[in-house]
PDB file of C-alpha atoms in Angstrom:
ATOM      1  CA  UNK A   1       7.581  -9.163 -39.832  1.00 52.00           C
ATOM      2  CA  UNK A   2       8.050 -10.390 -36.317  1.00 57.00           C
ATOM      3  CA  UNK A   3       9.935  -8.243 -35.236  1.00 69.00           C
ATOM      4  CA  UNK A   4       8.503  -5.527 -36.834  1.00 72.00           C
ATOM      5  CA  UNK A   5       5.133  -6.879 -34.454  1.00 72.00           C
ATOM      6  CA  UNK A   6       7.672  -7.082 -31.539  1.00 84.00           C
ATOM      7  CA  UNK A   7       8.827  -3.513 -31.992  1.00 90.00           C
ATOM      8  CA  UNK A   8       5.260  -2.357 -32.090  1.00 92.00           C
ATOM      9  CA  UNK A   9       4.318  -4.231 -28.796  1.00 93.00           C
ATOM     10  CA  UNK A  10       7.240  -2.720 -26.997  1.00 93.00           C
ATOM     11  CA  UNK A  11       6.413   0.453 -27.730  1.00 94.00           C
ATOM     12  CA  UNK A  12       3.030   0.289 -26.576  1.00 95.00           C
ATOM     13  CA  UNK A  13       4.508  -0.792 -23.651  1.00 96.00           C
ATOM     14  CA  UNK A  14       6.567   1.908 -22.920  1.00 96.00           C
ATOM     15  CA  UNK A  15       3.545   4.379 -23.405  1.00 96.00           C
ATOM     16  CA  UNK A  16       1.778   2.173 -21.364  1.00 96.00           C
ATOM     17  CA  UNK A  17       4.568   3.038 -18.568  1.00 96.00           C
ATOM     18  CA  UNK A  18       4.781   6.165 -18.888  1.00 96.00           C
ATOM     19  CA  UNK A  19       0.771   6.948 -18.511  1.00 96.00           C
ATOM     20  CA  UNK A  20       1.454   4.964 -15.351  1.00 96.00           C
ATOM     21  CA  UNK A  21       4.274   7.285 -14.231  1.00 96.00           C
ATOM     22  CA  UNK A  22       1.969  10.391 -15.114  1.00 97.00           C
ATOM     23  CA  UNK A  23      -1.323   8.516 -13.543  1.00 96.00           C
ATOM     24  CA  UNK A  24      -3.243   8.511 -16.270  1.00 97.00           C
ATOM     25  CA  UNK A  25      -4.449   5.147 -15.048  1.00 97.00           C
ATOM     26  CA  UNK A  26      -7.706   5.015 -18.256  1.00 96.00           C
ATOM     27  CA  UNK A  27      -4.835   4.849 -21.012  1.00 97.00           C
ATOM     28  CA  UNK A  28      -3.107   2.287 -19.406  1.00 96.00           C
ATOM     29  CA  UNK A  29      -6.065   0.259 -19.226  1.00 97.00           C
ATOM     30  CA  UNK A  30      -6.891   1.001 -22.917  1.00 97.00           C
ATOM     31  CA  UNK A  31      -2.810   0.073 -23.661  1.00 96.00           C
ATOM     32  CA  UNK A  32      -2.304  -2.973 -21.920  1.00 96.00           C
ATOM     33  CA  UNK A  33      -5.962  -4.685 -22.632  1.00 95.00           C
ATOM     34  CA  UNK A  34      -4.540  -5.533 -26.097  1.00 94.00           C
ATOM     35  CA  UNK A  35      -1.070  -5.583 -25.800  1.00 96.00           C
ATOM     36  CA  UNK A  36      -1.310  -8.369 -23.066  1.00 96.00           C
ATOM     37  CA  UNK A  37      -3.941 -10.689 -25.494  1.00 95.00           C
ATOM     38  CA  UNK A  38      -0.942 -10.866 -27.355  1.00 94.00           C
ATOM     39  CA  UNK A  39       1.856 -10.965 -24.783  1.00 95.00           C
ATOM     40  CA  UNK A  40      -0.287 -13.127 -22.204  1.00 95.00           C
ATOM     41  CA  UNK A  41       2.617 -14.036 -20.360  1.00 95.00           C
ATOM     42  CA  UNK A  42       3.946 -10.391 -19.092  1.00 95.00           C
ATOM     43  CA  UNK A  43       4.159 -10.411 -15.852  1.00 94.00           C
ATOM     44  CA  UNK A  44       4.902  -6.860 -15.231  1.00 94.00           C
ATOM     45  CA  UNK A  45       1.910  -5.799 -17.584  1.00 96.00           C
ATOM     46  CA  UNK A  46      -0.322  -7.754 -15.798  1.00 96.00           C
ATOM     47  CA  UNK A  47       0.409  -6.155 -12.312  1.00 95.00           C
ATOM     48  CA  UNK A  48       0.147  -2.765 -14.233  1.00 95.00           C
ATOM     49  CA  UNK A  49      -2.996  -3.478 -15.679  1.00 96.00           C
ATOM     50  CA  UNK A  50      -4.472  -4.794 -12.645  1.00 96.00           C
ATOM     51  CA  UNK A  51      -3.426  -1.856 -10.742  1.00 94.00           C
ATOM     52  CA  UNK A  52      -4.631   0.557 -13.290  1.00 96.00           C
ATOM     53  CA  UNK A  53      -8.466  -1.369 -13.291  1.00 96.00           C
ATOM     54  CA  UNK A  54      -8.381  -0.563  -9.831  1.00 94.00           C
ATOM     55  CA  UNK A  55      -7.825   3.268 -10.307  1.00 93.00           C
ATOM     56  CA  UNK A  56     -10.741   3.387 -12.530  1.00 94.00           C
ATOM     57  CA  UNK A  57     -12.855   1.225 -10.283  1.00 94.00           C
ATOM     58  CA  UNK A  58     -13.086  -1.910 -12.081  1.00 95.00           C
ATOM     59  CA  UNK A  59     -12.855  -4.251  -8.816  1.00 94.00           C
ATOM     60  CA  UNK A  60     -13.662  -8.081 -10.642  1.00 96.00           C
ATOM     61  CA  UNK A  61     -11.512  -7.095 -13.653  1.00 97.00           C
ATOM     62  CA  UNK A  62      -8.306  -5.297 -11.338  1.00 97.00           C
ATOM     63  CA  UNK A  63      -8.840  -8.732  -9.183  1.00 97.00           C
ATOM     64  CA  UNK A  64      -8.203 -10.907 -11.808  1.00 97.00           C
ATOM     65  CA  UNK A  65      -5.735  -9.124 -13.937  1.00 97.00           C
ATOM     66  CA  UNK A  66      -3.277  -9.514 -10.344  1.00 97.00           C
ATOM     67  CA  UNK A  67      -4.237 -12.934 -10.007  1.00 97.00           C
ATOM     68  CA  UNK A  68      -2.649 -13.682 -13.185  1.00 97.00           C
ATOM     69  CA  UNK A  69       0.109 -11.372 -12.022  1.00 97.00           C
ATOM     70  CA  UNK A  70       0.247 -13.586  -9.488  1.00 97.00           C
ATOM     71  CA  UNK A  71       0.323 -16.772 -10.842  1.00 97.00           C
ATOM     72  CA  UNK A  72       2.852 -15.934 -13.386  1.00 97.00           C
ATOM     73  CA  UNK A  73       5.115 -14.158 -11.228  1.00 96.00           C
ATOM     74  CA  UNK A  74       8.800 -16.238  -9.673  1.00 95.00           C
ATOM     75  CA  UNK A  75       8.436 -17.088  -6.143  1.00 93.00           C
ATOM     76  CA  UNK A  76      11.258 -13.771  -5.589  1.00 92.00           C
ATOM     77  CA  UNK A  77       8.479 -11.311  -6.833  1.00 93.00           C
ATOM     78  CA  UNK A  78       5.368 -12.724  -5.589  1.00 95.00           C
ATOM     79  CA  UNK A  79       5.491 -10.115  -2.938  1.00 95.00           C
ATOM     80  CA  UNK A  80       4.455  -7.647  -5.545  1.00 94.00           C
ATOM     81  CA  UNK A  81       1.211  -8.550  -7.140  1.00 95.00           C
ATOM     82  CA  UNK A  82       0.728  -9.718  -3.543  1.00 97.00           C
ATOM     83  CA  UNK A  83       0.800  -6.094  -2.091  1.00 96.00           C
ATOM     84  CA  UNK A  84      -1.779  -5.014  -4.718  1.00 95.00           C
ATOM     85  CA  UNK A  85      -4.055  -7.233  -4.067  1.00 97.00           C
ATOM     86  CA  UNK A  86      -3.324  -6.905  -0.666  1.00 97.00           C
ATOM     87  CA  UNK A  87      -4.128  -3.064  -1.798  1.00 96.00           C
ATOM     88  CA  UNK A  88      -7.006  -3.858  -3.694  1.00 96.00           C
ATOM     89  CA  UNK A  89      -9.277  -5.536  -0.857  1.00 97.00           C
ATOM     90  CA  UNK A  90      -8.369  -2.820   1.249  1.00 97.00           C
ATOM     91  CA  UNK A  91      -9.765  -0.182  -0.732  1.00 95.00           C
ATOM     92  CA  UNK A  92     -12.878  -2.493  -1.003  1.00 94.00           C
ATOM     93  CA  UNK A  93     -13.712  -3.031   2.946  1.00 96.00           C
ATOM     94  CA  UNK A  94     -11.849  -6.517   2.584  1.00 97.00           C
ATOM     95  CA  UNK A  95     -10.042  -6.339   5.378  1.00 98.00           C
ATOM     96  CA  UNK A  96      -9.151  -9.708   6.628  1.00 97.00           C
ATOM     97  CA  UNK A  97      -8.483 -11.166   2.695  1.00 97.00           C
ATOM     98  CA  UNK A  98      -6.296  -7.725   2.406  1.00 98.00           C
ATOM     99  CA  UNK A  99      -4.103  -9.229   5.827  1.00 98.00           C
ATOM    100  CA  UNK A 100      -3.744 -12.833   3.924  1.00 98.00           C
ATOM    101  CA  UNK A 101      -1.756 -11.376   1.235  1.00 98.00           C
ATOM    102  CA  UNK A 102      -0.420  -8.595   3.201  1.00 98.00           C
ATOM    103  CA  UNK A 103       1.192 -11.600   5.303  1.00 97.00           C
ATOM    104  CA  UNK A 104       2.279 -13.476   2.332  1.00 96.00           C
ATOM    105  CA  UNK A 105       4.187 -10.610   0.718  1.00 97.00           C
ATOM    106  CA  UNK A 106       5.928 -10.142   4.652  1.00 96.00           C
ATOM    107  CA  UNK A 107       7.081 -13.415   4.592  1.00 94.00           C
ATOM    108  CA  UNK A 108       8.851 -13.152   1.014  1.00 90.00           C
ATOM    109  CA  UNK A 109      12.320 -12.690   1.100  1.00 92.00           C
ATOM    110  CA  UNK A 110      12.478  -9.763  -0.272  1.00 93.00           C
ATOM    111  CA  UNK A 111       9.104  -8.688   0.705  1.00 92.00           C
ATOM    112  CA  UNK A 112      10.171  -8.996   4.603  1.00 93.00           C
ATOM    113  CA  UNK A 113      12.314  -6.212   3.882  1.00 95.00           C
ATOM    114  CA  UNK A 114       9.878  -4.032   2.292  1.00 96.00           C
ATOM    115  CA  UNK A 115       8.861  -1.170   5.265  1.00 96.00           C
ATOM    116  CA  UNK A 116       6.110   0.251   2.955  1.00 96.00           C
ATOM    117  CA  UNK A 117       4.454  -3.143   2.781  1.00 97.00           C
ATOM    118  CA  UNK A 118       4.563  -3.584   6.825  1.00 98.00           C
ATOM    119  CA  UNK A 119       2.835   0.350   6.972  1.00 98.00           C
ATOM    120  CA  UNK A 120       0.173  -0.595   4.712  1.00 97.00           C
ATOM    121  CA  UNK A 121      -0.332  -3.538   6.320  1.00 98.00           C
ATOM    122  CA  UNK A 122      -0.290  -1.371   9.742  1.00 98.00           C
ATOM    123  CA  UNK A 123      -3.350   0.414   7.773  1.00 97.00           C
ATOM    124  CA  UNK A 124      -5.075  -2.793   7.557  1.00 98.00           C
ATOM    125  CA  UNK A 125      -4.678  -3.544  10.978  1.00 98.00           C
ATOM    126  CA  UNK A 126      -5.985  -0.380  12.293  1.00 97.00           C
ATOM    127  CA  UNK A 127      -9.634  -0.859  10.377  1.00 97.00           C
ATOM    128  CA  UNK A 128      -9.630  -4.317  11.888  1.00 97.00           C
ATOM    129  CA  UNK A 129      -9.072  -2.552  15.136  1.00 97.00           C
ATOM    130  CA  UNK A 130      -5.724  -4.991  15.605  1.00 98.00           C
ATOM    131  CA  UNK A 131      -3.804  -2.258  17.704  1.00 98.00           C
ATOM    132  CA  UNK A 132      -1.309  -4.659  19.070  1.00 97.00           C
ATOM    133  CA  UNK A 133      -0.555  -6.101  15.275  1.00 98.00           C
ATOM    134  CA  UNK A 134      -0.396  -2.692  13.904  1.00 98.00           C
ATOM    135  CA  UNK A 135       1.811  -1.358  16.212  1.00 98.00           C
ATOM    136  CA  UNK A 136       4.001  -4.481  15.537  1.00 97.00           C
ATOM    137  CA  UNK A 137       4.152  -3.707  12.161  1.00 98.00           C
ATOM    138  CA  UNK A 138       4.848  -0.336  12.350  1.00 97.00           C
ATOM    139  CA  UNK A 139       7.995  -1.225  14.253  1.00 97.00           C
ATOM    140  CA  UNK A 140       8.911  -3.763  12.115  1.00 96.00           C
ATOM    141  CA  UNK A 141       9.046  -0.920   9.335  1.00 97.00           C
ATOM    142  CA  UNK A 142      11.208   1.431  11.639  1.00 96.00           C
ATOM    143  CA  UNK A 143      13.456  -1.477  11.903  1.00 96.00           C
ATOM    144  CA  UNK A 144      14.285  -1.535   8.315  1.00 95.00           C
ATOM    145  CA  UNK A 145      17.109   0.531   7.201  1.00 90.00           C
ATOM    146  CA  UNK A 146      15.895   2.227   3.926  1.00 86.00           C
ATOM    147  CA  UNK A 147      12.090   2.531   4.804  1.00 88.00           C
ATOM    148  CA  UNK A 148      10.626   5.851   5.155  1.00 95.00           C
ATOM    149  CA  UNK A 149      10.534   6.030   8.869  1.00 96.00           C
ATOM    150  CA  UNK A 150       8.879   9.029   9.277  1.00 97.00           C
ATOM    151  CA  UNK A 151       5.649   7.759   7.800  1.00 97.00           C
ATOM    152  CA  UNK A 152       6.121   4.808   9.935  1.00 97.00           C
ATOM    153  CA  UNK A 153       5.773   7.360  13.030  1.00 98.00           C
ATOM    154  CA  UNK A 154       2.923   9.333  11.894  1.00 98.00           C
ATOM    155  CA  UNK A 155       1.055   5.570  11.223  1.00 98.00           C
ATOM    156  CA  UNK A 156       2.056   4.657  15.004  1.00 98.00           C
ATOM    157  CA  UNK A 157       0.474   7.679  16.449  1.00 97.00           C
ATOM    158  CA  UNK A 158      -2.851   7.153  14.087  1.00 97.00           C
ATOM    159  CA  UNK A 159      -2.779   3.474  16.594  1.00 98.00           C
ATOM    160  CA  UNK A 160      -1.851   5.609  20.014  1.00 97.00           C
ATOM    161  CA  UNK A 161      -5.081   8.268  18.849  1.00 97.00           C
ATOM    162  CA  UNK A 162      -7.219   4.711  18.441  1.00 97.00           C
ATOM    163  CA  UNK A 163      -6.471   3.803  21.597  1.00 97.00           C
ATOM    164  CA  UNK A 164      -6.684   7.069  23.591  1.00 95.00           C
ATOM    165  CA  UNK A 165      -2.927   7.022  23.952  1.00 96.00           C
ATOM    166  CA  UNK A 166      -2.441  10.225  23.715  1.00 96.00           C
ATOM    167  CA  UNK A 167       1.126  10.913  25.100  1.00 95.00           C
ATOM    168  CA  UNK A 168       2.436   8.554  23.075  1.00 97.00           C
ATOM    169  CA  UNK A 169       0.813   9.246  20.258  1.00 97.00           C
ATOM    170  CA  UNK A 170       2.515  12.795  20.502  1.00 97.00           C
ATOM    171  CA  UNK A 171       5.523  11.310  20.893  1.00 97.00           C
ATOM    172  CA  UNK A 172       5.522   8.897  17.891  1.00 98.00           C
ATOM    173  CA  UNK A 173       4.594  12.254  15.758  1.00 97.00           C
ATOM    174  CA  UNK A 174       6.996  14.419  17.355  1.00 97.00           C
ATOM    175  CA  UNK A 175       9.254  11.385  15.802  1.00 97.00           C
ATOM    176  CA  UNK A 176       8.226  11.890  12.658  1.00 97.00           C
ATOM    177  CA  UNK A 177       8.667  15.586  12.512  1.00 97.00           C
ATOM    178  CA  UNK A 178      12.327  15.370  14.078  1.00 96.00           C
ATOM    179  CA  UNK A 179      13.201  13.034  10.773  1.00 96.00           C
ATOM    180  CA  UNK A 180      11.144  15.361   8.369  1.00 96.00           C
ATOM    181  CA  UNK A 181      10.398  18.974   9.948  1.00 96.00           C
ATOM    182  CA  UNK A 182       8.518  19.750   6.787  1.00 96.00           C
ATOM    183  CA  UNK A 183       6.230  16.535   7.314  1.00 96.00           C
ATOM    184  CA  UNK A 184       2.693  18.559   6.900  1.00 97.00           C
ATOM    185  CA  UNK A 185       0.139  15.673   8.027  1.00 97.00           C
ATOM    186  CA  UNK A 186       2.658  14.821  10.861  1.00 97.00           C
ATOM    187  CA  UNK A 187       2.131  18.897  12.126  1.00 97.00           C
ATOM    188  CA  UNK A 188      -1.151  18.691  11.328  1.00 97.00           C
ATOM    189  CA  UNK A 189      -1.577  15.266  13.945  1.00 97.00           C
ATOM    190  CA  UNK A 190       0.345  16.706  17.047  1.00 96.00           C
ATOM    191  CA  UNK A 191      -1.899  20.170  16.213  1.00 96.00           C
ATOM    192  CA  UNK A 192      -5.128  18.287  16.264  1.00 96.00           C
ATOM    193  CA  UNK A 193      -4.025  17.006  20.255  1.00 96.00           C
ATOM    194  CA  UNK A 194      -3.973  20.407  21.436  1.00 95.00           C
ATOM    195  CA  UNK A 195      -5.677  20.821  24.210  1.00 94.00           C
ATOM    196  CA  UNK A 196      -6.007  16.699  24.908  1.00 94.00           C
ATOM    197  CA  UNK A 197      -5.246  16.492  28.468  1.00 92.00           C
ATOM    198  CA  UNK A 198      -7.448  19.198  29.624  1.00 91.00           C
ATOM    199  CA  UNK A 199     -10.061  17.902  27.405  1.00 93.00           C
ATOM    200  CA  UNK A 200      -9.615  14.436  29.293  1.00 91.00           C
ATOM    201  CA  UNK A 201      -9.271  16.113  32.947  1.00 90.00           C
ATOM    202  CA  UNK A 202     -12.612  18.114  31.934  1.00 88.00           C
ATOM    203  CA  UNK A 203     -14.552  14.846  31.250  1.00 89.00           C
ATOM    204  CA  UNK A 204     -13.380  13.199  34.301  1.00 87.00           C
ATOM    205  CA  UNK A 205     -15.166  15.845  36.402  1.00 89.00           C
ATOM    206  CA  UNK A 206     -18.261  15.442  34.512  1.00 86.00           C
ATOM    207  CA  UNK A 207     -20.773  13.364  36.787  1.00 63.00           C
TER     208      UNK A 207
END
C-alpha cells in the first residue's frame, strides 16, 4: 500500500516537471500544492512550487513556498532557492532585499561560480542605479569559464547606455555579437546608438 502511495506521488511529480519544462506554470501549482502536504520535506518541489506561484502572480504564497525551499535546502544548494527569491523581489520593485540574497547565493561555493546569478544580480544593480557594482558583476560573470558571456556583454553595455558611455557601451555589444553574430537584442543595442555622437555634438551647440 505504501508503495503503491509512493508510486503515485512520484508520478505526480514527474508531471509536475514536465509542466515546468513546457511552462505551464498553473498545473504545477495545482500538482505540487498536494503532493508537497504529503511530501513536506521536498526540497526540490518546494523551489518548483515557489517558482511556479510566482509565474501566476501569487507574491505571499511564491515567498513562502522558497522560504521553505530555503530552509530545507543543504548549505551546497542554498544558492538556489536563494536566486529565486533573489528573483522574486526583483520582479516586485524589491530591489535592495533582491541584492541580500543575490549576495548570499555569490558567496556559496558553488553559487560563486554561477555567471547567470552575477548577470541577474548585474540587473539588480542597474535599477538601484549601482553602475560601479553592476559592472563588477558583469565581469565577474565574463570571468567564469562556462557562463554565457555574450549576455554578460549585452548587460555591460545596458550599464555604459545608463551612464552615457556610449563608446563603450558599443564596444561591450560589439563583444557580444563577435561571440554570437546571431545575438538579435545585442544588434538591436549597437542599432539603437546610431547616430549617438552627432546627437551629443548637436546638443552641445545648443545654448
Amino acid at each position: 500500500m505504501i508503495q503503491k502511495k509512493d508510486a503515485k506521488l512520484d508520478h505526480i511529480m514527474r508531471l509536475a516537471q514536465d509542466a515546468n519544462e513546457e511552462d505551464r506554470y498553473p498545473c504545477v501549482v495545482e500538482l505540487l500544492g498536494p503532493y508537497l502536504a504529503k511530501r513536506p520535506k521536498d526540497v526540490y518541489a518546494w523551489a518548483l512550487y515557489g517558482a511556479a506561484l510566482d509565474y501566476t502572480e501569487r507574491f505571499d504564497e511564491s515567498e513562502s513556498a522558497l522560504l521553505q525551499a530555503l530552509k530545507l535546502a543543504p548549505p551546497s544548494r542554498r544558492f538556489i532557492p536563494q536566486t529565486s527569491l533573489a528573483m522574486l523581489y526583483h520582479k516586485w520593485g524589491m530591489f535592495d532585499k533582491a541584492e541580500l540574497f543575490f549576495s548570499r547565493a555569490c558567496r556559496g561555493t558553488i553559487g560563486k561560480k554561477e555567471g547567470h546569478i552575477w548577470i541577474l544580480r548585474s540587473v539588480n544593480y542597474l535599477k538601484l542605479q549601482k553602475f560601479n557594482r553592476a559592472k563588477k558583476c558583469l565581469r565577474a560573470a565574463i570571468a567564469i569559464k562556462d557562463s554565457d558571456k555574450d549576455e554578460a556583454y549585452l548587460n555591460l553595455g545596458a550599464v555604459f547606455v545608463a551612464q552615457r558611455k556610449y563608446k563603450e557601451a558599443a564596444n561591450a555589444f560589439k563583444k557580444a555579437l563577435k561571440i554570437d553574430p546571431g545575438y538579435e537584442e545585442a544588434r538591436q543595442a549597437l542599432g539603437n546608438l546610431k547616430g549617438i555622437s552627432k546627437a551629443v555634438q548637436k546638443a552641445k551647440s545648443i545654448k
